[in-house]
PDB file of C-alpha atoms in Angstrom:
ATOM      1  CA  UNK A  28      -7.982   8.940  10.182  1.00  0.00           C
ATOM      2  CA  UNK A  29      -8.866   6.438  12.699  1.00  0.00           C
ATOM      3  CA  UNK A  30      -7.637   6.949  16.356  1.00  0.00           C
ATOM      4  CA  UNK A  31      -9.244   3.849  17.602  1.00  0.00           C
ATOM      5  CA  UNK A  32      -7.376   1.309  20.441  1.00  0.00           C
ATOM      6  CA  UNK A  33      -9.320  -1.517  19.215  1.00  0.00           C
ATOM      7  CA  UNK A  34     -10.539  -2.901  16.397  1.00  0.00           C
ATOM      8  CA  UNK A  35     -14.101  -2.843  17.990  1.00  0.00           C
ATOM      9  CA  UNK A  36     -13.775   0.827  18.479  1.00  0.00           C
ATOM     10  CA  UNK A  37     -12.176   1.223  14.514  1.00  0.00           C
ATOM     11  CA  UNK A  38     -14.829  -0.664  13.035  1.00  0.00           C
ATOM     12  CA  UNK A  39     -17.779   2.101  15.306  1.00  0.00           C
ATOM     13  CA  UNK A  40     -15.577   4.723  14.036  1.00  0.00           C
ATOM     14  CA  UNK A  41     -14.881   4.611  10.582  1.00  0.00           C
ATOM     15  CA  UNK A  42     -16.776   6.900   8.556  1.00  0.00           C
ATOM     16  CA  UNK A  43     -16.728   4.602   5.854  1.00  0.00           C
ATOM     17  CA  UNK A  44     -15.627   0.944   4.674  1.00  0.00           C
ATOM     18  CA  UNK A  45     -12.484   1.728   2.646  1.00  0.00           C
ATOM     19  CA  UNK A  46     -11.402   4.085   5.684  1.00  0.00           C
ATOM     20  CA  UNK A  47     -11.582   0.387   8.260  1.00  0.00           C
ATOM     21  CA  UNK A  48     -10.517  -1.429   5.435  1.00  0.00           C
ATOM     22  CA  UNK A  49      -7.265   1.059   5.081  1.00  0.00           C
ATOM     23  CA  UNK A  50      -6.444   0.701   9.460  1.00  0.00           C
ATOM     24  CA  UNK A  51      -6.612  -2.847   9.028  1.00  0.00           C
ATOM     25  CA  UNK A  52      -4.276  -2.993   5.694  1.00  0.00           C
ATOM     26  CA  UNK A  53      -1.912  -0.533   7.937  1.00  0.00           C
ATOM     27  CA  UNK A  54      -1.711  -3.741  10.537  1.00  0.00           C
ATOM     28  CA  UNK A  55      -1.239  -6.860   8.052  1.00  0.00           C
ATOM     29  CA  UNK A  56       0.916  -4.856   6.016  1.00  0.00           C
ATOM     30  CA  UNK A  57       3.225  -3.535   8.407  1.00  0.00           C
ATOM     31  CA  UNK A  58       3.470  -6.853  10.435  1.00  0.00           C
ATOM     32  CA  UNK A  59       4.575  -8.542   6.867  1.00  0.00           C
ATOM     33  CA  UNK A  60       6.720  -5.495   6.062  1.00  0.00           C
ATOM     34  CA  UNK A  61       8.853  -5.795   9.164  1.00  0.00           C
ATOM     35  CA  UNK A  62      10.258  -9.198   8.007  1.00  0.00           C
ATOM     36  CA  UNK A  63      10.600  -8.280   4.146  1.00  0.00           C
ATOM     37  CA  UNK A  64      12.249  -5.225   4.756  1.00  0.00           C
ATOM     38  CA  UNK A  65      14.140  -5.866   7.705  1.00  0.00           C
ATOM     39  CA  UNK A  66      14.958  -8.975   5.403  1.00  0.00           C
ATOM     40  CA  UNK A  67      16.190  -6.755   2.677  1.00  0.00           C
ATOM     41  CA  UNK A  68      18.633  -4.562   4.958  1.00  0.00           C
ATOM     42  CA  UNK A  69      19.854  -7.319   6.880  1.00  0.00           C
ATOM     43  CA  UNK A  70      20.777  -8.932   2.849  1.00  0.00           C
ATOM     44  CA  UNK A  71      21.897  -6.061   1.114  1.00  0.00           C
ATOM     45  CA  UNK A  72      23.280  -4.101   3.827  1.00  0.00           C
ATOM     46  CA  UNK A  73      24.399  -5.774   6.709  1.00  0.00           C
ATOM     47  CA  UNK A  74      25.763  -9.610   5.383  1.00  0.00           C
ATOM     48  CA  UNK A  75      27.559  -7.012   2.410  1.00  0.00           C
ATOM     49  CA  UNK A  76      28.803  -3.700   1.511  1.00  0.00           C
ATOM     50  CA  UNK A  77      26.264  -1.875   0.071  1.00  0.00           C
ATOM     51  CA  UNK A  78      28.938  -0.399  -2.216  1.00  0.00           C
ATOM     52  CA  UNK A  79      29.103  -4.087  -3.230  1.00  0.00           C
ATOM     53  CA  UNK A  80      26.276  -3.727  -5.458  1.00  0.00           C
ATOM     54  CA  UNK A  81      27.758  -2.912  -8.546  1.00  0.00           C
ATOM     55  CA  UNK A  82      25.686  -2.782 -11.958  1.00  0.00           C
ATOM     56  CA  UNK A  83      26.197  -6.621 -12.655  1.00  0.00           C
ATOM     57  CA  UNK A  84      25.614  -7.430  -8.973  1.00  0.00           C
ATOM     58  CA  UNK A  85      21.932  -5.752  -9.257  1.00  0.00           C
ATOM     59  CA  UNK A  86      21.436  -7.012 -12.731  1.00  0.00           C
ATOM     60  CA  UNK A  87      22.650 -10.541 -11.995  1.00  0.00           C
ATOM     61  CA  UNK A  88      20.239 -10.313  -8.133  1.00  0.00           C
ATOM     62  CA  UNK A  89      17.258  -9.120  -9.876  1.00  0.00           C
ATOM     63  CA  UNK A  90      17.360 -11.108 -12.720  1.00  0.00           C
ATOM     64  CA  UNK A  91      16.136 -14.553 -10.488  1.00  0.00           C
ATOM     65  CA  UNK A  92      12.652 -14.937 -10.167  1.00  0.00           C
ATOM     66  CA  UNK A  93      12.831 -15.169  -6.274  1.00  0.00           C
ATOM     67  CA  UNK A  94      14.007 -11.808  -5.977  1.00  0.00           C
ATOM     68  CA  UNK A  95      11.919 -10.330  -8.352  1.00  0.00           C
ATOM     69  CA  UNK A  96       8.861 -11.132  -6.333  1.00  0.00           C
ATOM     70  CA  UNK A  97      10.292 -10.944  -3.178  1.00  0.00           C
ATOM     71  CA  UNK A  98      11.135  -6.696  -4.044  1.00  0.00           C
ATOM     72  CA  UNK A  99       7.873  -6.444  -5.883  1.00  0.00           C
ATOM     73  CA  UNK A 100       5.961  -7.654  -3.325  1.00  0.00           C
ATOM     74  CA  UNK A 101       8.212  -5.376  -0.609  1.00  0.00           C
ATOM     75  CA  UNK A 102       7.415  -2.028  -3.141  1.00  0.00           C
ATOM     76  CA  UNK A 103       3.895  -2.724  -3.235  1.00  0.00           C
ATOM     77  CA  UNK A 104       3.059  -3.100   0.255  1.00  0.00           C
ATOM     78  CA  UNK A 105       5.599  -0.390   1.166  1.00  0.00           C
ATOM     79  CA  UNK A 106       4.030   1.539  -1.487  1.00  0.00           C
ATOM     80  CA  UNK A 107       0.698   1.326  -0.491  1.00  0.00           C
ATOM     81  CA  UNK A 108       1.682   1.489   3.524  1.00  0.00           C
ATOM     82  CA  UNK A 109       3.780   4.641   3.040  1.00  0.00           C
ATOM     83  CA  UNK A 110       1.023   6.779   0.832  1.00  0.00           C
ATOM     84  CA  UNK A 111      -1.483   6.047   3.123  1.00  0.00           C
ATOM     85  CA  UNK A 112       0.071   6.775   6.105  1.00  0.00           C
ATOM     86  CA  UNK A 113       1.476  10.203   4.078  1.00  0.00           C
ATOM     87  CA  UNK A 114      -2.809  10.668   3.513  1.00  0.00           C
ATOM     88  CA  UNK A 115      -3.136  10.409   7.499  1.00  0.00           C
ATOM     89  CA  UNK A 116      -0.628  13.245   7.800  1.00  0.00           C
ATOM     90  CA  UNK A 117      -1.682  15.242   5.378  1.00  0.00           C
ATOM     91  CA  UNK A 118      -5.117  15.089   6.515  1.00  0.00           C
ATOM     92  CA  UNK A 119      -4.109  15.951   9.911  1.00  0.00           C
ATOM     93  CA  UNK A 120      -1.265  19.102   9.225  1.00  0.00           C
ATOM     94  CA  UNK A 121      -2.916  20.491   5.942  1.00  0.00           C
ATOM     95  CA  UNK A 122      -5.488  22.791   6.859  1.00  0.00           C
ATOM     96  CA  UNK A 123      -6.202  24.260   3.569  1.00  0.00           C
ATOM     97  CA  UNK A 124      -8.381  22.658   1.831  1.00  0.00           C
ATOM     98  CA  UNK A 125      -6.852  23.707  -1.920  1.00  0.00           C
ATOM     99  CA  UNK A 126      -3.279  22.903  -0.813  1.00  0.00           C
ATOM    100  CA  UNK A 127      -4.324  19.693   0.995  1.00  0.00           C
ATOM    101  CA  UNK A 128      -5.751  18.655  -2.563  1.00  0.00           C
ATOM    102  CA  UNK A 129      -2.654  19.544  -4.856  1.00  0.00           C
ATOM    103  CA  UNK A 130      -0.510  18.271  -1.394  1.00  0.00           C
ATOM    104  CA  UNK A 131      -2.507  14.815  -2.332  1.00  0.00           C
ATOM    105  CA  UNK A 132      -2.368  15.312  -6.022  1.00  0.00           C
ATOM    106  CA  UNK A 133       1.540  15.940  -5.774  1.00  0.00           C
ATOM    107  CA  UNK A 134       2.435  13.047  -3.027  1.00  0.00           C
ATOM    108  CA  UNK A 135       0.119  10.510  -4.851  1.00  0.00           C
ATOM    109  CA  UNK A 136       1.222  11.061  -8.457  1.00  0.00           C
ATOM    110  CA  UNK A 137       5.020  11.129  -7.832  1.00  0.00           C
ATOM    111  CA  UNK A 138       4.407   8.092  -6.020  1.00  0.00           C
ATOM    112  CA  UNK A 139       2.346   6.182  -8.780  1.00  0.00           C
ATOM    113  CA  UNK A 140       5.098   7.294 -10.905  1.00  0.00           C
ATOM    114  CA  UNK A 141       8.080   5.520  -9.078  1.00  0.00           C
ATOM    115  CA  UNK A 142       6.014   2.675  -8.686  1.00  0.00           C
ATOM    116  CA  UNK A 143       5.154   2.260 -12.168  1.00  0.00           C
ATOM    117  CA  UNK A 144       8.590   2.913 -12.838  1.00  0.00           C
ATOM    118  CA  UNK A 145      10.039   0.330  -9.692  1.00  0.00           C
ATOM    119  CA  UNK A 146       8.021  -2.235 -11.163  1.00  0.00           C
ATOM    120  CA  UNK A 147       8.637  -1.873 -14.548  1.00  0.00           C
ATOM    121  CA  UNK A 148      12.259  -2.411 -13.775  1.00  0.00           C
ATOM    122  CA  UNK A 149      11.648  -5.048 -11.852  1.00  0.00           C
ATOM    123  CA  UNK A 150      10.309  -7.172 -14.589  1.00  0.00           C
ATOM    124  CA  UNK A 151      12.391  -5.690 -17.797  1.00  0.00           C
ATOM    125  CA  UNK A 152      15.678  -6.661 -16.035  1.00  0.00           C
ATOM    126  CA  UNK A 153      17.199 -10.009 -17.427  1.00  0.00           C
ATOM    127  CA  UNK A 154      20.987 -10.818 -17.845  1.00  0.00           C
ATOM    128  CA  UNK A 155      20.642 -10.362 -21.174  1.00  0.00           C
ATOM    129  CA  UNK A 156      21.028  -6.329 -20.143  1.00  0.00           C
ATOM    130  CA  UNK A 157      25.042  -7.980 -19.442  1.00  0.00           C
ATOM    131  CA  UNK A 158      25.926  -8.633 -22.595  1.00  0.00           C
ATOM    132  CA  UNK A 159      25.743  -5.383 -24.511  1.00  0.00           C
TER     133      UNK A 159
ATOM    134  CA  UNK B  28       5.529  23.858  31.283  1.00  0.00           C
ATOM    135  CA  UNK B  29       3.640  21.026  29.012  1.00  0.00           C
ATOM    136  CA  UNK B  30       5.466  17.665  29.370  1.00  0.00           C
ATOM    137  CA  UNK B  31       4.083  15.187  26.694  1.00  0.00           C
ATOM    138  CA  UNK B  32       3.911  11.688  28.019  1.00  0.00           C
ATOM    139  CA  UNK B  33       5.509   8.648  26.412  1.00  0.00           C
ATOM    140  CA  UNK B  34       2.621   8.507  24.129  1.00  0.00           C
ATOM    141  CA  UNK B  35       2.875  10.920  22.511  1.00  0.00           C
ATOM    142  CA  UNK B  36       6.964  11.089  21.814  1.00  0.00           C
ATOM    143  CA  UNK B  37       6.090   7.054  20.259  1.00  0.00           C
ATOM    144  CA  UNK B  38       3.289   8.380  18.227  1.00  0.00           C
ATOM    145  CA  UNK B  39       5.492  12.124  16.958  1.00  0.00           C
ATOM    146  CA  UNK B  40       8.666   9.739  16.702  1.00  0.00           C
ATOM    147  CA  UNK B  41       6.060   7.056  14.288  1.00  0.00           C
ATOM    148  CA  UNK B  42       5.063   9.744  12.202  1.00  0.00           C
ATOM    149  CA  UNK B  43       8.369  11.535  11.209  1.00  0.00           C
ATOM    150  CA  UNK B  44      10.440   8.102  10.467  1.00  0.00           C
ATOM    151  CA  UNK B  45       7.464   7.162   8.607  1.00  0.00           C
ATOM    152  CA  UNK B  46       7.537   9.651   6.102  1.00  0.00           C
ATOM    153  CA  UNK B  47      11.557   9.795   6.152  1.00  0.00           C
ATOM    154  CA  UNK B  48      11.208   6.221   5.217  1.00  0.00           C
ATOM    155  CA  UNK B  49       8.757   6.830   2.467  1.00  0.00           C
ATOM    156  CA  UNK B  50      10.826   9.732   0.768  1.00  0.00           C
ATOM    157  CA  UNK B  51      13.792   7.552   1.552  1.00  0.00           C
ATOM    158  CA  UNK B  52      11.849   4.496  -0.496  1.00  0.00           C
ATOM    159  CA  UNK B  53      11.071   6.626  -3.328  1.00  0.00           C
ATOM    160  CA  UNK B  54      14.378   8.227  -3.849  1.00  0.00           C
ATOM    161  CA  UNK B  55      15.838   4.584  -3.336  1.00  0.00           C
ATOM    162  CA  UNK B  56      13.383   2.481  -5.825  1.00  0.00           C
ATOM    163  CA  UNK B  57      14.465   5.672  -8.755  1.00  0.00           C
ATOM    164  CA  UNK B  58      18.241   4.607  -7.593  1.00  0.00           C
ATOM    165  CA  UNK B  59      17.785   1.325  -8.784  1.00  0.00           C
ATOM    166  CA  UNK B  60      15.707   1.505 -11.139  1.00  0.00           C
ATOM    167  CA  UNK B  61      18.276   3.696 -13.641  1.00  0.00           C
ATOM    168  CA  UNK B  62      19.809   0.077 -14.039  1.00  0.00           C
ATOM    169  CA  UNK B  63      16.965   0.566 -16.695  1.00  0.00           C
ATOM    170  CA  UNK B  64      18.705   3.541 -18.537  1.00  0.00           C
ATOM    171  CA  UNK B  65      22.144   1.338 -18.720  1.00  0.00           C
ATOM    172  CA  UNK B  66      25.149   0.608 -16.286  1.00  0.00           C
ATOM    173  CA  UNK B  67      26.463   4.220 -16.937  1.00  0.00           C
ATOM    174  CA  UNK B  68      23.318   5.582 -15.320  1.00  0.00           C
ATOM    175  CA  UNK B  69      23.001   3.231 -12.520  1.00  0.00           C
ATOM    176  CA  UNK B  70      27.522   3.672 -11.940  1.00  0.00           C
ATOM    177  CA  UNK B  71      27.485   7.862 -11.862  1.00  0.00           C
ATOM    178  CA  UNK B  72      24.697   7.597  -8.835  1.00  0.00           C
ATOM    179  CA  UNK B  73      26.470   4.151  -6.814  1.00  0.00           C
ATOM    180  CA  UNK B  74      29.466   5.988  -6.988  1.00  0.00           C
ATOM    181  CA  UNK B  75      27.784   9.007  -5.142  1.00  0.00           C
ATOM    182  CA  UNK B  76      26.707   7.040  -2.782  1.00  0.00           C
ATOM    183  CA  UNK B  77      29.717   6.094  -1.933  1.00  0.00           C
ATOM    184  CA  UNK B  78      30.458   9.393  -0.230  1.00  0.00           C
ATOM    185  CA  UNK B  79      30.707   8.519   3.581  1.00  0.00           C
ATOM    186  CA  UNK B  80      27.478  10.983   4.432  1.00  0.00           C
ATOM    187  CA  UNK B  81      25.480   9.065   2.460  1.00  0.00           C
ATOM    188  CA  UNK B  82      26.605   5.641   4.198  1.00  0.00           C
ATOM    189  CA  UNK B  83      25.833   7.042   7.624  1.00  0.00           C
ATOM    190  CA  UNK B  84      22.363   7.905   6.698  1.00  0.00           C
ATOM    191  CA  UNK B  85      21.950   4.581   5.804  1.00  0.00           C
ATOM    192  CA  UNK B  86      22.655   3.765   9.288  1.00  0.00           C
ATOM    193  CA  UNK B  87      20.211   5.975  10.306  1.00  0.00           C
ATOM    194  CA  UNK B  88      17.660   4.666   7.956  1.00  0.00           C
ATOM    195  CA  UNK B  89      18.423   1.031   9.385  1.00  0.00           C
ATOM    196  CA  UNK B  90      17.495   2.715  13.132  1.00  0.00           C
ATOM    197  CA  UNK B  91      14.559   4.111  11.598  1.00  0.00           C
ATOM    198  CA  UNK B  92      13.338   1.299  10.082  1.00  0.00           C
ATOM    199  CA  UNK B  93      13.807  -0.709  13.414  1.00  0.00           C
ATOM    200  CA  UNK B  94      12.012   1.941  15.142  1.00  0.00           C
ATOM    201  CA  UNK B  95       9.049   2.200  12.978  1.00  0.00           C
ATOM    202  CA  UNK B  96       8.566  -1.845  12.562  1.00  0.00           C
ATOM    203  CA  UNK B  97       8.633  -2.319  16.363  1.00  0.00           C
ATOM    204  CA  UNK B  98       6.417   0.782  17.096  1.00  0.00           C
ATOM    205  CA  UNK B  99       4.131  -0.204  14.476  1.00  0.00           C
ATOM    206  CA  UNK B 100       3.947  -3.909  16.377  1.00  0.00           C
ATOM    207  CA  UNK B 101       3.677  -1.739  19.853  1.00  0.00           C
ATOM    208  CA  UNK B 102       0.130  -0.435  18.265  1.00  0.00           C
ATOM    209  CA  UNK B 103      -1.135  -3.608  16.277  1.00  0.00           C
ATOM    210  CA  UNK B 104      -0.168  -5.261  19.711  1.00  0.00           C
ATOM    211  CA  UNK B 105      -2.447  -2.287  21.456  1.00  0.00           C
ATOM    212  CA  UNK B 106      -5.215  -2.370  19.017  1.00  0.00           C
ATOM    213  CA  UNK B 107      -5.919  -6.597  18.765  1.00  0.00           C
ATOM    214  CA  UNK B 108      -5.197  -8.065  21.997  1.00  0.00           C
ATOM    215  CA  UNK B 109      -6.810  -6.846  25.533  1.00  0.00           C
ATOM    216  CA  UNK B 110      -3.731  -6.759  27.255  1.00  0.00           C
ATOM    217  CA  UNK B 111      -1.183  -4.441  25.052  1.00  0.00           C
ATOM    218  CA  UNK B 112      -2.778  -1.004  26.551  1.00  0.00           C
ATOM    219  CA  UNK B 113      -2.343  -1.782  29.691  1.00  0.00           C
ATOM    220  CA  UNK B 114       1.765  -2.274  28.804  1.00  0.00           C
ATOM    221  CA  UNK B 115       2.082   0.433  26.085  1.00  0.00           C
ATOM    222  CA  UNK B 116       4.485   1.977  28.337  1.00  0.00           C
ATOM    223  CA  UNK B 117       6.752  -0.707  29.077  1.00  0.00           C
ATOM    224  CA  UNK B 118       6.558  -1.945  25.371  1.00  0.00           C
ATOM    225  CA  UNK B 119       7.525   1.143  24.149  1.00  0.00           C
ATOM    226  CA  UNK B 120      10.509   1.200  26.650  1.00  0.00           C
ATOM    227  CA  UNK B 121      11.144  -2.026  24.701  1.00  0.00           C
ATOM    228  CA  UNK B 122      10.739  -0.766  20.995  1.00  0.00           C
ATOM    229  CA  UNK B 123      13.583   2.019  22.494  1.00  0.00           C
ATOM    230  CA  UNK B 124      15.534  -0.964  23.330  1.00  0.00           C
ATOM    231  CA  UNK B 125      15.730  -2.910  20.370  1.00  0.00           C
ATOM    232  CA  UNK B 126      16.095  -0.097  17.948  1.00  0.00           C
ATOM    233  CA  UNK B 127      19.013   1.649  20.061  1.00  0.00           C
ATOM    234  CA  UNK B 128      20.380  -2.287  19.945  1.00  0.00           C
ATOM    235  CA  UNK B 129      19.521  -2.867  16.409  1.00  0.00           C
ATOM    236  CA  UNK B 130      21.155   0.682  15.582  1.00  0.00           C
ATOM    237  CA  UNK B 131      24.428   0.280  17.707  1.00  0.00           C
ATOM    238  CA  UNK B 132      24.986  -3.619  15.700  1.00  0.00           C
ATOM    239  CA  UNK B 133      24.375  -1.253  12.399  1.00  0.00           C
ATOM    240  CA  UNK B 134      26.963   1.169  13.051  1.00  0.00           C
ATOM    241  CA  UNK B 135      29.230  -1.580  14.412  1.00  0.00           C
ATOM    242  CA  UNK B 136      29.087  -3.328  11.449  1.00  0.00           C
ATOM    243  CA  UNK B 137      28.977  -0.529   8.897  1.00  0.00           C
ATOM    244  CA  UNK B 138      31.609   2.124  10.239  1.00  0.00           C
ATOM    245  CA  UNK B 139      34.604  -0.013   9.936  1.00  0.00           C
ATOM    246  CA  UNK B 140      33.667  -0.727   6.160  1.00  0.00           C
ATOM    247  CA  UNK B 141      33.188   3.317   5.913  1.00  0.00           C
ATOM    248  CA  UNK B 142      36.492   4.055   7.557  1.00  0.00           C
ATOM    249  CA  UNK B 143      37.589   1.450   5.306  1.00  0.00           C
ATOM    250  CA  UNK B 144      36.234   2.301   2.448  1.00  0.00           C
ATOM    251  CA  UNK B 145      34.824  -1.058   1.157  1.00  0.00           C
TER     252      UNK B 145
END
């Protein structure tokens, strides 16, 4: 992990490319995060009842185009913004080196799992899944 | 006694919403996704939700979310320009501010639907 105050001093302290490359994807992302997601709550949550979102509602929502990228594009930067930032603490409160690994192995494949899975939904559903 | 300074409360506070957040994501993005597996799925785990606990930590979410998006600003703010150091303080007082604000609008909009029950 980086504990830089500047970029300057990120960029002289990486230890590697993908490391500066990863502190300035934590910046962009969250900066475009706070609007999608504060977006989202302020949607689903706030302007309606959350209990409100019934089947059909979800179906008939995720079935537009709009929303479809809108959410996909929220998962995957959330995704990516929330397993790397799980990697800083990890690095930093397991000491172990074998558990840090299976910590990693755990953390990163449930992840990739639910985001296979998030997406996958994302593009199957179609108000066709009504009818039946 | 050790007293941490402000610091250090924004950057212990950043950590543990973030990864509340993240396990909250996951569990969430599984939620909806059993719209895959057929409205019966997706119905038995809405309804559950329903349960007023639930709907307060939803609340609690929304404050964390708040919380996390300003703070994360606080340090992009720190890290890019040459002025945000020398405020970190005050902005932080700030990021307090609006999440407590953001948090309180929540809760006034969400208990009355709890209590409710809509």
């Amino acid at each position: 992990m980086i504990r830089a105050r500047r970029y300057q001093d990120a960029r002289a302290q990486a230890r590697s490319n993908p490391e500066l490359a990863w502190w300035v994807f934590m910046r962009v992302s969250g900066v475009v995060l706070i609007f999608l997601v504060l977006g989202h709550i302020y949607m689903t949550f706030l302007l309606t009842s959350e209990l409100q979102a019934s089947y059909s509602v979800v179906v008939n929502q995720l079935a537009q185009p709009v929303w479809k990228i809108y959410d996909w594009l929220m998962l995957t930067l959330a995704m990516l913004h929330g397993v790397n930032g799980a990697r800083y603490s990890i690095d930093d409160y397991v000491q172990k080196v074998s558990r840090r690994v299976w910590t990693k192995t755990l953390v990163y494949g449930l992840a990739a799992l639910i985001y296979v899975l998030g997406t996958m939904g994302l593009f199957i559903i179609s108000k066709a899944m009504l009818a039946g | 006694m050790y007293r941490a300074r402000e610091g250090q409360w924004a950057f212990a506070l950043h950590r543990i919403s973030g990864l509340l957040i993240l396990l909250y994501l996951l569990i969430h993005v599984v939620s909806i996704s059993l719209v895959l597996f057929g409205a019966n799925a997706f119905t038995v785990l809405h309804d559950i939700y329903g349960f007023w606990l639930f709907r307060v930590g939803l609340i609690a979410v929304t404050g964390g979310v708040l919380y996390h998006g300003f703070n994360g600003l606080r340090v992009a703010i720190m890290d890019f320009t040459g002025w945000g150091t020398a405020v970190q303080r005050q902005l932080w007082y700030g990021v307090l501010a609006i999440s407590l604000i953001g948090l309180l609008i929540t809760a006034w909009v969400v208990v009355p639907r709890i209590l409710a029950g809509h």
